[in-house]
Amino acid sequence: MVTGDARTRILDAAEELFAGSGYEATPTAVIARFAKVRKGLIFDYFPRKIDVLVALVNERTHIEEGREVDAVPGDPAGTLARLARGLPLRASPAMRRILFREADTHGSVKERLGRLNNELVRRARFALELAQPGARGDAARLEVAAAMFAAVLLYQENLWQLTGHQIDPDAVAELIAHTLV
């Protein structure tokens, strides 16, 4: 068995199980069984169970750096919609559920969720500033609009899980753009 492969299987199993049952309700023995590894191997990679969660959060939730914003002056709705479609947010639906579920009880998860949110807000605000040069809206309105857009992007998977409703990011972009006019 390839050791890197085993580590990946452990993280894959933990992601699925933590998303479904939660961190506290998932014993390492169950993670090992799902990953098809011996329980002791988990502790070779991750000295404590919390280290599995921290590794998941750190490795599987990030936003790629260095992406340009495809902004069109005068088209804030289209700019936000393109941002949403092109946003390289690396967090599976399961990881998004884990982030929101575990943020209340694990500081490192809360911190990662905060950093993801801040980066999404920063990019959305920047996109809106480019799309609305010399806009009538003040900086505070742009900040609120960007924060709302970021919240939708991060929270949409949880809303779908809770209610079965999906939010169309294009419709949200259009709504936000209308509030800035």
Coordinates of N, CA and C in Angstrom, one line a residue:
M1 N 0.8 -1.2 0.0 CA 0.0 0.0 0.0 C 0.9 1.2 0.0
V2 N 0.6 2.2 -0.9 CA 1.3 3.4 -0.9 C 0.9 4.3 0.2
T3 N 2.0 4.8 1.0 CA 1.6 5.6 2.2 C 0.9 6.9 1.9
G4 N 1.2 7.6 0.8 CA 0.4 8.8 0.5 C -1.0 8.5 0.1
D5 N -1.2 7.3 -0.5 CA -2.5 6.9 -0.8 C -3.3 6.6 0.4
A6 N -2.7 6.0 1.4 CA -3.4 5.7 2.7 C -3.8 7.0 3.4
R7 N -2.9 8.0 3.4 CA -3.3 9.3 4.0 C -4.4 9.9 3.3
T8 N -4.4 9.9 2.0 CA -5.5 10.5 1.3 C -6.8 9.7 1.6
R9 N -6.8 8.4 1.6 CA -8.0 7.6 1.9 C -8.5 8.0 3.3
I10 N -7.6 8.2 4.3 CA -8.0 8.6 5.6 C -8.7 9.9 5.6
L11 N -8.1 10.9 4.9 CA -8.8 12.2 4.8 C -10.1 12.1 4.1
D12 N -10.2 11.3 3.0 CA -11.4 11.1 2.3 C -12.5 10.6 3.1
A13 N -12.1 9.5 3.9 CA -13.1 8.9 4.8 C -13.6 9.9 5.9
A14 N -12.6 10.6 6.5 CA -12.9 11.5 7.5 C -13.9 12.6 7.0
E15 N -13.6 13.1 5.8 CA -14.4 14.2 5.2 C -15.9 13.7 5.0
E16 N -16.0 12.5 4.5 CA -17.4 11.9 4.3 C -18.1 11.7 5.7
L17 N -17.4 11.2 6.6 CA -18.0 10.9 7.9 C -18.2 12.1 8.8
F18 N -17.3 13.1 8.8 CA -17.5 14.3 9.5 C -18.6 15.1 9.0
A19 N -18.8 15.1 7.6 CA -19.9 15.8 7.0 C -21.2 15.2 7.3
G20 N -21.2 13.9 7.4 CA -22.5 13.2 7.7 C -22.9 13.2 9.1
S21 N -21.9 12.8 10.0 CA -22.2 12.6 11.4 C -21.7 13.7 12.3
G22 N -20.7 14.4 11.9 CA -20.0 15.4 12.7 C -18.7 14.8 13.3
Y23 N -17.8 15.7 13.7 CA -16.5 15.3 14.2 C -16.7 14.5 15.5
E24 N -17.4 15.0 16.4 CA -17.5 14.4 17.8 C -18.1 13.0 17.7
A25 N -19.1 12.8 16.7 CA -19.8 11.5 16.6 C -19.0 10.5 15.8
T26 N -17.8 10.8 15.3 CA -17.1 9.9 14.4 C -15.8 9.4 15.1
P27 N -15.8 8.1 15.5 CA -14.6 7.5 16.1 C -13.6 7.3 15.1
T28 N -12.3 7.3 15.5 CA -11.2 7.0 14.6 C -11.3 5.6 14.0
A29 N -11.9 4.7 14.8 CA -12.0 3.3 14.3 C -12.9 3.2 13.1
V30 N -14.0 4.1 13.1 CA -14.9 4.1 11.9 C -14.1 4.8 10.7
I31 N -13.3 5.8 11.0 CA -12.6 6.4 9.9 C -11.6 5.3 9.3
A32 N -11.0 4.6 10.1 CA -10.1 3.5 9.7 C -10.8 2.5 8.8
R33 N -11.9 2.1 9.3 CA -12.7 1.1 8.6 C -13.1 1.6 7.2
F34 N -13.6 2.9 7.1 CA -14.0 3.5 5.8 C -12.8 3.6 4.9
A35 N -11.7 4.0 5.5 CA -10.4 4.2 4.7 C -9.7 2.9 4.3
K36 N -10.2 1.8 4.9 CA -9.6 0.5 4.7 C -8.1 0.5 5.1
V37 N -7.9 1.0 6.3 CA -6.5 1.0 6.9 C -6.6 0.6 8.3
R38 N -5.5 0.1 8.9 CA -5.6 -0.2 10.3 C -5.7 1.1 11.2
K39 N -6.3 1.0 12.3 CA -6.5 2.2 13.1 C -5.2 2.9 13.5
G40 N -4.2 2.1 13.8 CA -2.9 2.7 14.2 C -2.3 3.5 13.1
L41 N -2.6 3.2 11.9 CA -2.0 4.0 10.8 C -2.5 5.5 10.8
I42 N -3.7 5.6 11.2 CA -4.3 7.0 11.3 C -3.4 7.8 12.3
F43 N -3.0 7.2 13.4 CA -2.2 7.9 14.4 C -0.7 8.1 13.9
D44 N -0.3 7.3 12.9 CA 1.0 7.5 12.3 C 1.0 8.9 11.6
Y45 N -0.1 9.2 10.9 CA -0.2 10.4 10.2 C -0.7 11.6 11.0
F46 N -1.6 11.3 11.9 CA -2.3 12.3 12.7 C -2.2 11.9 14.2
P47 N -1.3 12.5 15.0 CA -1.2 12.0 16.3 C -2.5 12.1 17.2
R48 N -3.4 13.0 16.9 CA -4.6 13.1 17.6 C -5.8 13.2 16.6
K49 N -6.9 12.8 17.0 CA -8.1 12.9 16.1 C -8.3 14.3 15.6
I50 N -8.1 15.3 16.4 CA -8.3 16.7 16.0 C -7.3 17.0 14.9
D51 N -6.2 16.4 14.8 CA -5.2 16.7 13.7 C -5.8 16.2 12.4
V52 N -6.7 15.2 12.4 CA -7.4 14.8 11.1 C -8.3 16.0 10.7
L53 N -9.0 16.5 11.6 CA -9.9 17.7 11.2 C -9.1 18.9 10.8
V54 N -8.1 19.2 11.5 CA -7.2 20.4 11.1 C -6.6 20.2 9.7
A55 N -6.1 19.0 9.4 CA -5.6 18.7 8.1 C -6.6 18.8 7.0
L56 N -7.8 18.3 7.3 CA -8.9 18.4 6.3 C -9.2 19.9 6.0
V57 N -9.3 20.7 7.0 CA -9.7 22.1 6.9 C -8.6 22.8 6.2
N58 N -7.3 22.6 6.6 CA -6.2 23.3 6.0 C -5.9 22.9 4.5
E59 N -6.1 21.6 4.2 CA -5.7 21.1 2.9 C -6.9 21.2 1.9
R60 N -8.1 21.2 2.4 CA -9.2 21.0 1.4 C -10.1 22.2 1.4
T61 N -9.7 23.3 2.0 CA -10.5 24.5 1.9 C -9.6 25.7 1.7
H62 N -9.5 26.1 0.5 CA -8.7 27.3 0.2 C -9.2 27.9 -1.1
I63 N -8.8 29.1 -1.3 CA -9.0 29.8 -2.5 C -7.7 30.1 -3.2
E64 N -7.7 29.6 -4.5 CA -6.4 29.8 -5.2 C -6.0 31.3 -5.4
E65 N -4.8 31.5 -5.3 CA -4.2 32.9 -5.4 C -4.1 33.3 -6.9
G66 N -3.9 34.5 -7.1 CA -3.5 35.1 -8.4 C -4.5 35.0 -9.5
R67 N -5.8 34.9 -9.2 CA -6.8 34.9 -10.2 C -7.2 36.3 -10.5
E68 N -7.3 36.7 -11.8 CA -7.7 38.0 -12.2 C -9.3 38.0 -12.1
V69 N -9.8 39.2 -11.8 CA -11.2 39.5 -11.8 C -11.6 39.9 -13.2
D70 N -12.6 39.2 -13.7 CA -13.1 39.5 -15.1 C -14.3 40.5 -14.9
A71 N -13.9 41.8 -14.7 CA -14.9 42.9 -14.4 C -15.2 43.6 -15.7
V72 N -16.4 44.0 -15.9 CA -16.8 44.8 -17.0 C -17.4 46.1 -16.4
P73 N -16.8 47.2 -16.6 CA -17.4 48.5 -16.1 C -18.8 48.7 -16.5
G74 N -19.6 49.0 -15.6 CA -21.1 49.2 -15.8 C -21.9 48.0 -15.8
D75 N -21.3 46.8 -15.5 CA -22.0 45.6 -15.4 C -21.7 44.8 -14.1
P76 N -22.1 45.4 -12.9 CA -21.8 44.7 -11.7 C -22.4 43.3 -11.5
A77 N -23.7 43.1 -12.1 CA -24.3 41.8 -12.0 C -23.5 40.8 -12.8
G78 N -23.1 41.1 -14.0 CA -22.4 40.2 -14.8 C -21.0 39.9 -14.2
T79 N -20.4 41.0 -13.6 CA -19.1 40.8 -13.0 C -19.2 39.9 -11.8
L80 N -20.2 40.0 -11.0 CA -20.3 39.1 -9.8 C -20.6 37.7 -10.3
A81 N -21.5 37.6 -11.3 CA -21.8 36.2 -11.8 C -20.6 35.5 -12.3
R82 N -19.8 36.3 -13.1 CA -18.5 35.7 -13.6 C -17.6 35.3 -12.4
L83 N -17.5 36.2 -11.4 CA -16.7 35.9 -10.2 C -17.2 34.6 -9.6
A84 N -18.5 34.4 -9.4 CA -19.0 33.2 -8.8 C -18.7 31.9 -9.6
R85 N -18.8 32.0 -10.9 CA -18.6 30.9 -11.8 C -17.1 30.5 -11.9
G86 N -16.2 31.6 -11.8 CA -14.8 31.3 -12.0 C -14.0 31.2 -10.7
L87 N -14.7 31.4 -9.6 CA -14.1 31.4 -8.3 C -13.5 30.0 -8.0
P88 N -12.2 30.0 -7.8 CA -11.5 28.7 -7.5 C -11.6 28.4 -6.0
L89 N -12.8 28.3 -5.5 CA -12.9 27.9 -4.1 C -12.8 26.4 -4.0
R90 N -11.8 26.0 -3.4 CA -11.5 24.5 -3.2 C -12.1 24.1 -1.9
A91 N -13.4 23.8 -1.9 CA -14.0 23.2 -0.8 C -15.2 22.5 -1.3
S92 N -15.2 21.2 -1.1 CA -16.3 20.4 -1.6 C -17.6 20.7 -0.8
P93 N -18.8 20.3 -1.3 CA -20.0 20.5 -0.5 C -19.8 19.9 0.9
A94 N -19.2 18.7 1.0 CA -19.0 18.1 2.3 C -18.1 19.0 3.2
M95 N -17.1 19.5 2.6 CA -16.2 20.4 3.5 C -16.9 21.6 3.9
R96 N -17.7 22.2 3.1 CA -18.5 23.4 3.5 C -19.4 23.0 4.7
R97 N -20.0 21.8 4.7 CA -20.9 21.4 5.8 C -20.0 21.3 7.0
I98 N -18.8 20.7 6.9 CA -17.9 20.5 8.0 C -17.5 21.9 8.6
L99 N -17.2 22.8 7.7 CA -16.8 24.1 8.2 C -17.9 24.8 9.1
F100 N -19.1 24.8 8.6 CA -20.2 25.4 9.3 C -20.5 24.6 10.6
R101 N -20.5 23.3 10.5 CA -20.9 22.5 11.7 C -19.8 22.6 12.8
E102 N -18.6 22.6 12.4 CA -17.5 22.5 13.4 C -16.9 23.9 13.9
A103 N -17.3 24.9 13.2 CA -16.8 26.3 13.5 C -17.1 26.7 15.0
D104 N -18.3 26.3 15.5 CA -18.7 26.7 16.8 C -17.8 26.0 17.9
T105 N -17.2 24.9 17.6 CA -16.5 24.1 18.7 C -15.0 24.0 18.5
H106 N -14.6 24.3 17.3 CA -13.1 24.2 17.0 C -12.6 25.5 16.4
G107 N -11.7 26.1 17.2 CA -11.1 27.4 16.8 C -10.4 27.4 15.5
S108 N -9.7 26.4 15.1 CA -9.0 26.4 13.9 C -10.0 26.3 12.7
V109 N -11.1 25.7 12.9 CA -12.1 25.6 11.8 C -12.8 27.0 11.7
K110 N -13.1 27.6 12.8 CA -13.7 28.9 12.8 C -12.7 29.9 12.1
E111 N -11.5 29.8 12.4 CA -10.5 30.7 11.8 C -10.4 30.5 10.3
R112 N -10.4 29.3 9.8 CA -10.4 29.0 8.4 C -11.6 29.5 7.7
L113 N -12.8 29.3 8.3 CA -14.0 29.8 7.7 C -14.0 31.4 7.6
G114 N -13.5 32.0 8.7 CA -13.3 33.4 8.7 C -12.4 33.9 7.6
R115 N -11.3 33.2 7.4 CA -10.3 33.6 6.3 C -10.9 33.4 4.9
L116 N -11.7 32.3 4.7 CA -12.3 32.1 3.5 C -13.4 33.2 3.2
N117 N -14.1 33.5 4.2 CA -15.1 34.6 4.1 C -14.5 35.9 3.7
N118 N -13.4 36.2 4.4 CA -12.7 37.5 4.2 C -12.1 37.6 2.8
E119 N -11.6 36.5 2.3 CA -11.1 36.5 0.9 C -12.2 36.6 -0.1
L120 N -13.3 36.0 0.1 CA -14.4 36.1 -0.8 C -15.0 37.5 -0.8
V121 N -15.1 38.1 0.4 CA -15.5 39.5 0.5 C -14.6 40.4 -0.2
R122 N -13.3 40.2 0.0 CA -12.3 41.1 -0.7 C -12.4 41.0 -2.2
R123 N -12.5 39.8 -2.7 CA -12.6 39.7 -4.2 C -13.9 40.2 -4.7
A124 N -15.0 40.0 -4.0 CA -16.3 40.6 -4.5 C -16.3 42.1 -4.4
R125 N -15.7 42.7 -3.4 CA -15.6 44.1 -3.3 C -14.7 44.7 -4.4
F126 N -13.6 44.0 -4.6 CA -12.7 44.5 -5.7 C -13.4 44.4 -7.1
A127 N -14.2 43.3 -7.3 CA -14.9 43.2 -8.5 C -16.0 44.3 -8.7
L128 N -16.7 44.6 -7.6 CA -17.7 45.6 -7.7 C -17.0 47.0 -7.9
E129 N -15.9 47.2 -7.3 CA -15.2 48.5 -7.5 C -14.8 48.6 -9.0
L130 N -14.3 47.6 -9.6 CA -13.9 47.6 -11.0 C -15.2 47.8 -11.9
A131 N -16.3 47.1 -11.5 CA -17.5 47.2 -12.3 C -18.2 48.5 -12.2
Q132 N -17.9 49.2 -11.1 CA -18.6 50.5 -10.9 C -17.6 51.6 -10.6
P133 N -16.8 52.0 -11.6 CA -15.9 53.0 -11.4 C -16.7 54.3 -11.1
G134 N -16.3 55.0 -10.0 CA -16.9 56.3 -9.7 C -18.4 56.0 -9.2
A135 N -18.7 54.9 -8.6 CA -20.0 54.5 -8.3 C -20.6 55.5 -7.3
R136 N -21.9 55.6 -7.3 CA -22.6 56.4 -6.4 C -22.6 55.8 -5.0
G137 N -22.5 54.5 -4.9 CA -22.5 53.9 -3.6 C -21.2 54.1 -2.8
D138 N -21.3 54.3 -1.6 CA -20.1 54.6 -0.8 C -19.4 53.2 -0.5
A139 N -18.2 53.3 0.2 CA -17.5 52.1 0.5 C -18.2 51.1 1.4
A140 N -19.0 51.7 2.3 CA -19.8 50.8 3.2 C -20.8 50.0 2.5
R141 N -21.5 50.6 1.5 CA -22.5 49.8 0.7 C -21.8 48.7 -0.1
L142 N -20.6 49.0 -0.7 CA -19.9 48.0 -1.5 C -19.5 46.9 -0.5
E143 N -19.1 47.2 0.7 CA -18.6 46.2 1.6 C -19.8 45.3 2.0
V144 N -21.0 45.9 2.2 CA -22.1 45.1 2.6 C -22.5 44.2 1.4
A145 N -22.5 44.7 0.2 CA -22.9 44.0 -1.0 C -21.9 42.8 -1.2
A146 N -20.6 43.1 -1.0 CA -19.6 42.0 -1.1 C -19.8 41.0 -0.1
A147 N -20.1 41.4 1.2 CA -20.3 40.4 2.3 C -21.5 39.5 2.0
M148 N -22.6 40.1 1.5 CA -23.8 39.3 1.2 C -23.4 38.3 0.1
F149 N -22.7 38.7 -0.9 CA -22.4 37.8 -2.0 C -21.5 36.7 -1.5
A150 N -20.5 37.0 -0.7 CA -19.6 36.0 -0.1 C -20.4 35.0 0.8
A151 N -21.4 35.5 1.5 CA -22.2 34.6 2.4 C -23.0 33.6 1.6
V152 N -23.5 34.1 0.5 CA -24.3 33.2 -0.4 C -23.4 32.1 -1.0
L153 N -22.2 32.5 -1.4 CA -21.3 31.5 -2.0 C -20.9 30.5 -1.0
L154 N -20.6 30.9 0.2 CA -20.2 29.9 1.2 C -21.3 29.1 1.8
Y155 N -22.5 29.7 1.9 CA -23.6 29.1 2.7 C -24.5 28.3 1.8
Q156 N -24.4 28.4 0.4 CA -25.4 27.8 -0.4 C -25.5 26.3 -0.3
E157 N -24.4 25.6 0.0 CA -24.5 24.1 0.2 C -25.3 23.8 1.4
N158 N -25.1 24.5 2.5 CA -25.8 24.2 3.7 C -27.3 24.5 3.6
L159 N -27.6 25.6 2.8 CA -29.0 25.8 2.6 C -29.7 24.7 1.8
W160 N -29.0 24.2 0.8 CA -29.5 23.1 0.0 C -29.7 21.9 0.9
Q161 N -28.8 21.6 1.8 CA -28.9 20.4 2.7 C -30.0 20.6 3.6
L162 N -30.3 21.8 4.1 CA -31.3 22.0 5.1 C -32.7 22.1 4.5
T163 N -32.8 22.7 3.3 CA -34.1 23.0 2.7 C -34.4 22.4 1.4
G164 N -33.4 21.9 0.7 CA -33.5 21.4 -0.7 C -33.6 22.5 -1.7
H165 N -33.5 23.8 -1.3 CA -33.5 24.9 -2.2 C -32.1 25.2 -2.6
Q166 N -31.9 25.5 -3.9 CA -30.6 26.0 -4.4 C -30.7 27.5 -4.7
I167 N -29.7 28.2 -4.5 CA -29.6 29.6 -4.8 C -28.8 29.8 -6.1
D168 N -29.4 30.5 -7.0 CA -28.8 30.8 -8.2 C -27.8 32.0 -8.0
P169 N -26.5 31.8 -8.1 CA -25.6 32.9 -7.9 C -25.8 34.0 -8.9
D170 N -26.2 33.7 -10.1 CA -26.5 34.8 -11.1 C -27.7 35.7 -10.6
A171 N -28.7 35.1 -10.0 CA -29.8 35.8 -9.5 C -29.4 36.7 -8.3
V172 N -28.6 36.1 -7.5 CA -28.1 36.9 -6.4 C -27.2 38.1 -6.9
A173 N -26.4 37.8 -7.9 CA -25.6 38.9 -8.4 C -26.4 40.0 -9.0
E174 N -27.5 39.6 -9.7 CA -28.4 40.6 -10.2 C -29.1 41.4 -9.1
L175 N -29.6 40.8 -8.1 CA -30.2 41.4 -6.9 C -29.3 42.4 -6.3
I176 N -28.0 42.0 -6.0 CA -27.0 42.8 -5.4 C -26.7 44.0 -6.3
A177 N -26.6 43.8 -7.6 CA -26.3 44.9 -8.5 C -27.4 46.0 -8.5
H178 N -28.7 45.5 -8.4 CA -29.8 46.4 -8.4 C -29.8 47.3 -7.1
T179 N -29.3 46.7 -6.0 CA -29.3 47.5 -4.7 C -28.2 48.6 -4.8
L180 N -27.3 48.5 -5.6 CA -26.2 49.4 -5.7 C -26.5 50.6 -6.7
V181 N -27.5 50.5 -7.4 CA -27.8 51.5 -8.4 C -28.4 52.7 -7.8

